[in-house]
């Protein structure tokens, strides 16, 4: 169920259909806006040795979520939250960078949204929640990418790795 | 478009005015509450050596680490993401929020980073937080939210700000949103 721009009432003859569309359905959407959630559970952990930003996994429902948004509710642009909770590991010292793309457009220029410095053989958590603003009503694809400074980084994926069997989450939600 | 306290309906028929104010406008506000966000891309990084909480942006520019927002009596989210460094072992960088000029958290604030003698590498550390400010602390009206910081031991704290630093060309964000 989506959102309908609330009508401007010009008379007081309220019809049942109007109440259902403009009041009931919109209240329901406010209670449960569109979202996409990936519980990161795979048979093997993710890894990269790319020194330029690359997809972690561009499969829909993994590190790519496509959702329909309804803007500010009145025909204008709105807001979307994008969040990651995950744990990184490497056998080498290196930096791991993350950035977000919306509809293929980079939202965090240069070295991206954030960087995690990993010491060799140390796990490090990464967690963020950021708003993407001015998102036009419609269908939008949100994707997470990463790169490293050198060597290979691992993003743990609840894959049964001894001592590092940790499940993360990547999610996208229209803010309201 | 703001929020109007919903009336107690005591009679029908409705008026056109209250249908629009009470239903249309309030639905639209719930869909798009007050929101301010900065995504910074500066010519130089931010630094401080202050031993007491001070504004991150010494220029106190609206829309950077200062957001003035009209709220309507709801809880407020304050969020930040960025990368921090401190240049001396055994020192800390500590953060606070101020609302209308008053530090919100007492003592050393609400979050901080400590660099020990065994800190990893160059001690650049990502920091990301999202905190709720309860509505009891933010009555309806215009409010100014700022992000503040300080360091210990005379150390220099750095917030990377998309200024082209090699390997740390990271763009911080600071935002404030009425939850609903």
Short mmCIF file of C-alpha atoms in Angstrom, two decimals:
data_model
loop_
_atom_site.label_atom_id
_atom_site.label_comp_id
_atom_site.label_asym_id
_atom_site.label_seq_id
_atom_site.Cartn_x
_atom_site.Cartn_y
_atom_site.Cartn_z
CA UNK A 1 0.00 0.00 0.00
CA UNK A 2 1.43 3.33 -0.99
CA UNK A 3 0.85 6.98 -0.27
CA UNK A 4 -1.72 9.28 -1.89
CA UNK A 5 -1.25 13.03 -1.80
CA UNK A 6 -3.88 14.12 0.72
CA UNK A 7 -6.68 15.90 -1.07
CA UNK A 8 -7.65 19.49 -0.52
CA UNK A 9 -11.20 19.33 0.69
CA UNK A 10 -13.53 21.74 -1.07
CA UNK A 11 -16.76 20.59 0.45
CA UNK A 12 -17.78 18.73 3.56
CA UNK A 13 -19.49 15.86 1.87
CA UNK A 14 -16.91 13.29 2.92
CA UNK A 15 -17.26 10.03 1.01
CA UNK A 16 -16.26 6.63 2.36
CA UNK A 17 -13.79 6.06 -0.46
CA UNK A 18 -12.04 9.32 0.30
CA UNK A 19 -11.68 8.44 3.96
CA UNK A 20 -10.19 5.07 3.05
CA UNK A 21 -7.74 6.43 0.48
CA UNK A 22 -6.72 9.69 2.07
CA UNK A 23 -6.94 8.84 5.74
CA UNK A 24 -6.79 5.08 6.35
CA UNK A 25 -4.26 4.17 3.63
CA UNK A 26 -2.02 7.13 4.31
CA UNK A 27 -2.01 6.45 8.04
CA UNK A 28 -1.05 2.86 7.29
CA UNK A 29 1.80 4.02 5.07
CA UNK A 30 3.06 6.36 7.78
CA UNK A 31 3.01 3.43 10.20
CA UNK A 32 4.98 1.20 7.83
CA UNK A 33 6.85 3.02 5.05
CA UNK A 34 8.63 1.08 2.33
CA UNK A 35 11.89 -0.54 3.31
CA UNK A 36 14.40 -3.16 2.22
CA UNK A 37 16.42 -5.21 4.70
CA UNK A 38 19.33 -7.59 4.11
CA UNK A 39 20.30 -9.85 6.99
CA UNK A 40 23.83 -10.66 5.91
CA UNK A 41 23.91 -14.44 6.09
CA UNK A 42 25.85 -16.24 3.35
CA UNK A 43 27.82 -19.44 2.91
CA UNK A 44 31.03 -17.44 2.61
CA UNK A 45 32.18 -14.07 3.81
CA UNK A 46 32.54 -11.15 1.41
CA UNK A 47 36.01 -9.98 0.47
CA UNK A 48 37.64 -7.43 -1.78
CA UNK A 49 41.08 -6.35 -2.83
CA UNK A 50 39.83 -3.58 -5.09
CA UNK A 51 41.48 -0.21 -4.60
CA UNK A 52 38.67 1.53 -6.47
CA UNK A 53 35.07 1.44 -5.31
CA UNK A 54 33.29 -1.75 -6.32
CA UNK A 55 29.99 -3.44 -5.55
CA UNK A 56 29.92 -5.71 -2.52
CA UNK A 57 27.05 -7.68 -4.03
CA UNK A 58 24.68 -5.97 -6.44
CA UNK A 59 21.99 -8.64 -6.18
CA UNK A 60 18.63 -7.10 -5.37
CA UNK A 61 17.86 -7.58 -1.70
CA UNK A 62 21.51 -7.86 -0.71
CA UNK A 63 23.71 -4.78 -0.95
CA UNK A 64 21.17 -3.34 -3.39
CA UNK A 65 17.68 -2.35 -2.33
CA UNK A 66 15.14 -0.92 -4.75
CA UNK A 67 12.16 0.72 -3.08
CA UNK A 68 9.33 2.98 -4.17
CA UNK A 69 9.29 6.26 -2.30
CA UNK A 70 6.62 8.95 -2.04
CA UNK A 71 8.65 12.06 -1.37
CA UNK A 72 7.38 14.70 1.02
CA UNK A 73 3.84 13.39 0.68
CA UNK A 74 2.72 16.44 -1.22
CA UNK A 75 4.36 15.95 -4.60
CA UNK A 76 7.85 17.09 -3.64
CA UNK A 77 11.03 15.25 -2.77
CA UNK A 78 11.57 13.35 0.46
CA UNK A 79 14.09 11.47 2.53
CA UNK A 80 15.43 7.94 2.81
CA UNK A 81 17.53 6.35 5.53
CA UNK A 82 20.37 4.01 4.61
CA UNK A 83 22.12 1.97 7.30
CA UNK A 84 24.81 -0.66 7.72
CA UNK A 85 25.88 -2.72 10.71
CA UNK A 86 28.72 -5.10 9.94
CA UNK A 87 32.08 -6.41 11.08
CA UNK A 88 35.30 -6.28 9.08
CA UNK A 89 38.44 -8.36 9.29
CA UNK A 90 41.79 -8.63 7.55
CA UNK A 91 45.02 -10.50 7.99
CA UNK A 92 46.84 -7.32 6.96
CA UNK A 93 46.71 -3.71 8.04
CA UNK A 94 44.63 -1.69 5.64
CA UNK A 95 41.85 0.86 5.28
CA UNK A 96 38.35 -0.03 4.10
CA UNK A 97 36.19 2.67 2.51
CA UNK A 98 32.41 2.71 1.95
CA UNK A 99 30.08 4.81 -0.18
CA UNK A 100 26.43 4.79 -1.26
CA UNK A 101 24.95 5.13 -4.72
CA UNK A 102 21.37 6.06 -5.49
CA UNK A 103 20.22 5.10 -8.98
CA UNK A 104 23.88 4.74 -9.89
CA UNK A 105 24.80 8.23 -8.69
CA UNK A 106 27.51 8.48 -6.03
CA UNK A 107 26.21 10.14 -2.86
CA UNK A 108 29.58 10.47 -1.13
CA UNK A 109 32.34 11.85 -3.31
CA UNK A 110 36.08 11.24 -3.14
CA UNK A 111 36.94 8.60 -0.51
CA UNK A 112 33.30 8.15 0.35
CA UNK A 113 31.18 8.09 3.46
CA UNK A 114 33.63 6.65 5.94
CA UNK A 115 36.82 4.69 6.27
CA UNK A 116 37.74 1.99 8.75
CA UNK A 117 41.39 1.35 9.58
CA UNK A 118 42.00 -2.32 10.30
CA UNK A 119 45.05 -3.66 12.08
CA UNK A 120 46.13 -7.13 11.06
CA UNK A 121 44.00 -9.91 12.50
CA UNK A 122 41.71 -7.54 14.38
CA UNK A 123 37.94 -7.38 13.88
CA UNK A 124 36.43 -3.93 13.62
CA UNK A 125 32.75 -2.99 13.62
CA UNK A 126 31.28 -0.53 11.16
CA UNK A 127 27.89 1.02 11.79
CA UNK A 128 26.16 4.03 10.30
CA UNK A 129 22.75 5.44 9.55
CA UNK A 130 22.59 8.34 7.13
CA UNK A 131 19.79 10.26 5.47
CA UNK A 132 19.62 10.69 1.72
CA UNK A 133 17.69 13.89 1.06
CA UNK A 134 15.76 15.26 -1.92
CA UNK A 135 14.67 11.87 -3.20
CA UNK A 136 11.97 12.31 -5.84
CA UNK A 137 8.83 10.17 -5.60
CA UNK A 138 9.32 6.95 -7.55
CA UNK A 139 11.40 3.80 -7.65
CA UNK A 140 15.00 4.13 -6.48
CA UNK A 141 17.93 1.76 -6.15
CA UNK A 142 20.32 2.16 -3.22
CA UNK A 143 23.62 0.32 -3.34
CA UNK A 144 26.62 0.00 -1.05
CA UNK A 145 30.16 -0.15 -2.44
CA UNK A 146 33.57 -0.56 -0.86
CA UNK A 147 37.30 -0.44 -1.59
CA UNK A 148 40.55 -1.00 0.26
CA UNK A 149 43.83 0.86 0.45
CA UNK A 150 45.73 -2.38 -0.23
CA UNK A 151 45.58 -6.12 0.50
CA UNK A 152 42.25 -7.85 1.14
CA UNK A 153 39.40 -6.99 3.50
CA UNK A 154 36.64 -9.32 4.62
CA UNK A 155 33.10 -8.38 5.55
CA UNK A 156 31.75 -11.11 7.81
CA UNK A 157 28.57 -12.75 6.59
CA UNK A 158 27.56 -15.25 9.27
CA UNK A 159 29.19 -17.90 7.12
CA UNK A 160 30.34 -20.15 9.92
CA UNK A 161 33.85 -18.75 10.19
CA UNK A 162 35.14 -19.84 13.58
CA UNK A 163 35.21 -16.95 16.04
CA UNK A 164 33.92 -14.58 13.41
CA UNK A 165 30.46 -15.96 12.66
CA UNK A 166 28.77 -12.56 12.77
CA UNK A 167 25.65 -11.44 10.95
CA UNK A 168 25.35 -7.84 9.86
CA UNK A 169 22.54 -5.92 8.24
CA UNK A 170 22.15 -3.48 5.38
CA UNK A 171 18.83 -1.68 5.15
CA UNK A 172 17.04 1.15 3.40
CA UNK A 173 13.79 2.78 4.56
CA UNK A 174 11.80 5.78 3.46
CA UNK A 175 12.13 8.08 6.43
CA UNK A 176 8.37 8.43 6.81
CA UNK B 1 3.85 22.98 6.45
CA UNK B 2 3.64 22.56 10.18
CA UNK B 3 1.65 20.49 12.63
CA UNK B 4 -1.63 21.53 14.21
CA UNK B 5 -2.72 19.94 17.47
CA UNK B 6 -5.56 17.64 16.48
CA UNK B 7 -8.90 18.86 17.69
CA UNK B 8 -11.42 16.86 19.65
CA UNK B 9 -14.25 16.24 17.21
CA UNK B 10 -17.45 17.19 18.96
CA UNK B 11 -19.82 17.56 16.06
CA UNK B 12 -20.41 16.74 12.43
CA UNK B 13 -20.58 17.86 9.71
CA UNK B 14 -16.95 18.82 9.30
CA UNK B 15 -15.87 22.15 7.93
CA UNK B 16 -13.69 22.40 4.86
CA UNK B 17 -11.16 24.27 6.94
CA UNK B 18 -10.78 21.65 9.63
CA UNK B 19 -10.66 18.80 7.12
CA UNK B 20 -7.73 20.49 5.43
CA UNK B 21 -5.97 21.58 8.59
CA UNK B 22 -6.61 18.56 10.74
CA UNK B 23 -6.30 15.81 8.15
CA UNK B 24 -4.52 17.00 5.01
CA UNK B 25 -1.90 19.26 6.59
CA UNK B 26 -1.15 16.99 9.53
CA UNK B 27 -0.77 13.95 7.28
CA UNK B 28 1.66 15.90 5.13
CA UNK B 29 3.62 16.98 8.20
CA UNK B 30 3.89 13.41 9.42
CA UNK B 31 5.14 12.42 5.98
CA UNK B 32 7.73 15.18 5.89
CA UNK B 33 8.63 16.43 9.37
CA UNK B 34 11.21 19.08 10.11
CA UNK B 35 14.61 17.99 8.78
CA UNK B 36 17.96 19.68 8.34
CA UNK B 37 21.10 18.03 7.08
CA UNK B 38 24.63 19.12 6.27
CA UNK B 39 26.89 17.08 4.02
CA UNK B 40 30.21 18.86 4.16
CA UNK B 41 32.80 19.38 1.47
CA UNK B 42 35.30 21.87 2.86
CA UNK B 43 38.59 23.32 1.74
CA UNK B 44 40.26 22.28 4.96
CA UNK B 45 39.59 19.87 7.78
CA UNK B 46 38.26 21.01 11.14
CA UNK B 47 40.62 20.98 14.12
CA UNK B 48 40.52 21.86 17.79
CA UNK B 49 42.79 21.95 20.80
CA UNK B 50 40.09 23.28 23.10
CA UNK B 51 39.95 21.71 26.55
CA UNK B 52 36.33 22.77 26.97
CA UNK B 53 33.43 22.06 24.63
CA UNK B 54 33.42 24.42 21.68
CA UNK B 55 31.50 24.53 18.42
CA UNK B 56 33.12 22.39 15.74
CA UNK B 57 32.51 25.17 13.24
CA UNK B 58 34.11 28.25 14.76
CA UNK B 59 32.29 30.35 12.15
CA UNK B 60 28.97 28.98 13.44
CA UNK B 61 27.59 28.79 9.91
CA UNK B 62 23.97 27.79 9.61
CA UNK B 63 23.65 24.51 7.76
CA UNK B 64 27.04 23.11 8.74
CA UNK B 65 27.39 21.99 12.34
CA UNK B 66 24.54 24.31 13.28
CA UNK B 67 20.93 23.64 12.35
CA UNK B 68 18.08 25.97 13.28
CA UNK B 69 14.83 24.04 13.10
CA UNK B 70 11.22 24.68 14.03
CA UNK B 71 9.83 21.68 15.86
CA UNK B 72 6.29 20.84 16.87
CA UNK B 73 6.65 19.06 20.17
CA UNK B 74 8.00 15.69 19.05
CA UNK B 75 11.18 13.80 19.85
CA UNK B 76 14.24 14.77 17.82
CA UNK B 77 16.90 12.63 16.17
CA UNK B 78 20.41 14.08 15.97
CA UNK B 79 22.83 12.17 13.74
CA UNK B 80 26.45 12.41 12.68
CA UNK B 81 28.96 10.48 10.61
CA UNK B 82 32.57 11.36 10.02
CA UNK B 83 36.17 10.42 10.57
CA UNK B 84 38.15 11.69 13.55
CA UNK B 85 41.81 11.75 14.54
CA UNK B 86 43.73 12.85 17.60
CA UNK B 87 47.45 13.44 17.31
CA UNK B 88 48.76 12.37 20.71
CA UNK B 89 48.79 9.08 22.57
CA UNK B 90 46.80 8.89 25.82
CA UNK B 91 44.42 11.68 24.82
CA UNK B 92 40.78 11.84 23.76
CA UNK B 93 38.38 13.67 21.50
CA UNK B 94 34.99 14.15 23.14
CA UNK B 95 31.67 15.27 21.66
CA UNK B 96 28.56 17.02 22.85
CA UNK B 97 25.36 18.49 21.44
CA UNK B 98 24.12 21.93 22.35
CA UNK B 99 20.49 22.96 22.12
CA UNK B 100 19.84 26.70 22.04
CA UNK B 101 23.38 27.32 23.23
CA UNK B 102 23.29 25.00 26.21
CA UNK B 103 25.37 21.80 26.20
CA UNK B 104 22.90 18.94 26.35
CA UNK B 105 25.09 16.37 28.04
CA UNK B 106 26.97 17.04 31.24
CA UNK B 107 30.60 16.38 32.06
CA UNK B 108 32.57 14.96 29.12
CA UNK B 109 29.59 14.72 26.78
CA UNK B 110 28.07 11.60 25.29
CA UNK B 111 30.62 9.97 23.03
CA UNK B 112 34.36 10.09 22.56
CA UNK B 113 37.42 8.49 21.07
CA UNK B 114 40.53 7.68 23.09
CA UNK B 115 43.95 7.13 21.59
CA UNK B 116 46.06 4.81 23.66
CA UNK B 117 49.77 4.24 23.28
CA UNK B 118 48.91 1.09 21.36
CA UNK B 119 46.32 2.66 19.09
CA UNK B 120 46.19 1.21 15.66
CA UNK B 121 47.91 2.90 12.76
CA UNK B 122 47.32 6.57 12.29
CA UNK B 123 44.43 6.62 14.79
CA UNK B 124 41.90 7.85 12.26
CA UNK B 125 38.66 6.48 13.56
CA UNK B 126 35.16 6.56 12.04
CA UNK B 127 32.46 7.95 14.27
CA UNK B 128 28.77 7.56 13.64
CA UNK B 129 25.93 8.17 16.05
CA UNK B 130 22.20 8.67 16.15
CA UNK B 131 20.71 9.94 19.40
CA UNK B 132 17.14 10.81 20.35
CA UNK B 133 16.36 13.99 22.23
CA UNK B 134 13.12 13.40 24.15
CA UNK B 135 10.27 15.78 23.46
CA UNK B 136 10.29 16.93 27.08
CA UNK B 137 13.64 18.58 26.36
CA UNK B 138 12.57 20.22 23.10
CA UNK B 139 9.29 22.10 23.42
CA UNK B 140 7.56 23.18 20.25
CA UNK B 141 9.30 26.17 18.69
CA UNK B 142 12.51 27.20 16.98
CA UNK B 143 15.65 25.53 18.27
CA UNK B 144 19.34 25.64 17.41
CA UNK B 145 21.25 22.38 17.41
CA UNK B 146 25.05 22.43 17.30
CA UNK B 147 27.75 19.79 17.43
CA UNK B 148 30.59 20.55 19.85
CA UNK B 149 33.88 18.93 20.71
CA UNK B 150 36.97 19.18 22.88
CA UNK B 151 40.22 17.31 23.45
CA UNK B 152 42.21 16.27 26.47
CA UNK B 153 45.89 16.76 27.21
CA UNK B 154 46.31 19.63 24.78
CA UNK B 155 45.99 17.29 21.83
CA UNK B 156 44.78 18.36 18.43
CA UNK B 157 41.56 16.74 17.29
CA UNK B 158 40.79 16.59 13.58
CA UNK B 159 37.51 16.06 11.79
CA UNK B 160 38.12 15.22 8.14
CA UNK B 161 35.85 17.28 5.93
CA UNK B 162 36.30 16.27 2.32
CA UNK B 163 39.33 18.54 2.05
CA UNK B 164 41.41 16.24 -0.12
CA UNK B 165 43.55 14.61 2.57
CA UNK B 166 45.07 11.53 0.98
CA UNK B 167 43.30 8.45 2.21
CA UNK B 168 40.97 10.51 4.35
CA UNK B 169 38.97 12.55 1.85
CA UNK B 170 35.81 11.75 3.78
CA UNK B 171 32.69 13.92 3.83
CA UNK B 172 31.05 14.20 7.25
CA UNK B 173 27.35 14.64 7.79
CA UNK B 174 25.38 16.27 10.60
CA UNK B 175 21.60 16.21 10.68
CA UNK B 176 18.58 16.93 12.82
CA UNK B 177 15.08 15.58 12.27
CA UNK B 178 11.88 15.69 14.24
CA UNK B 179 11.06 12.02 14.43
CA UNK B 180 7.40 12.59 13.63
#
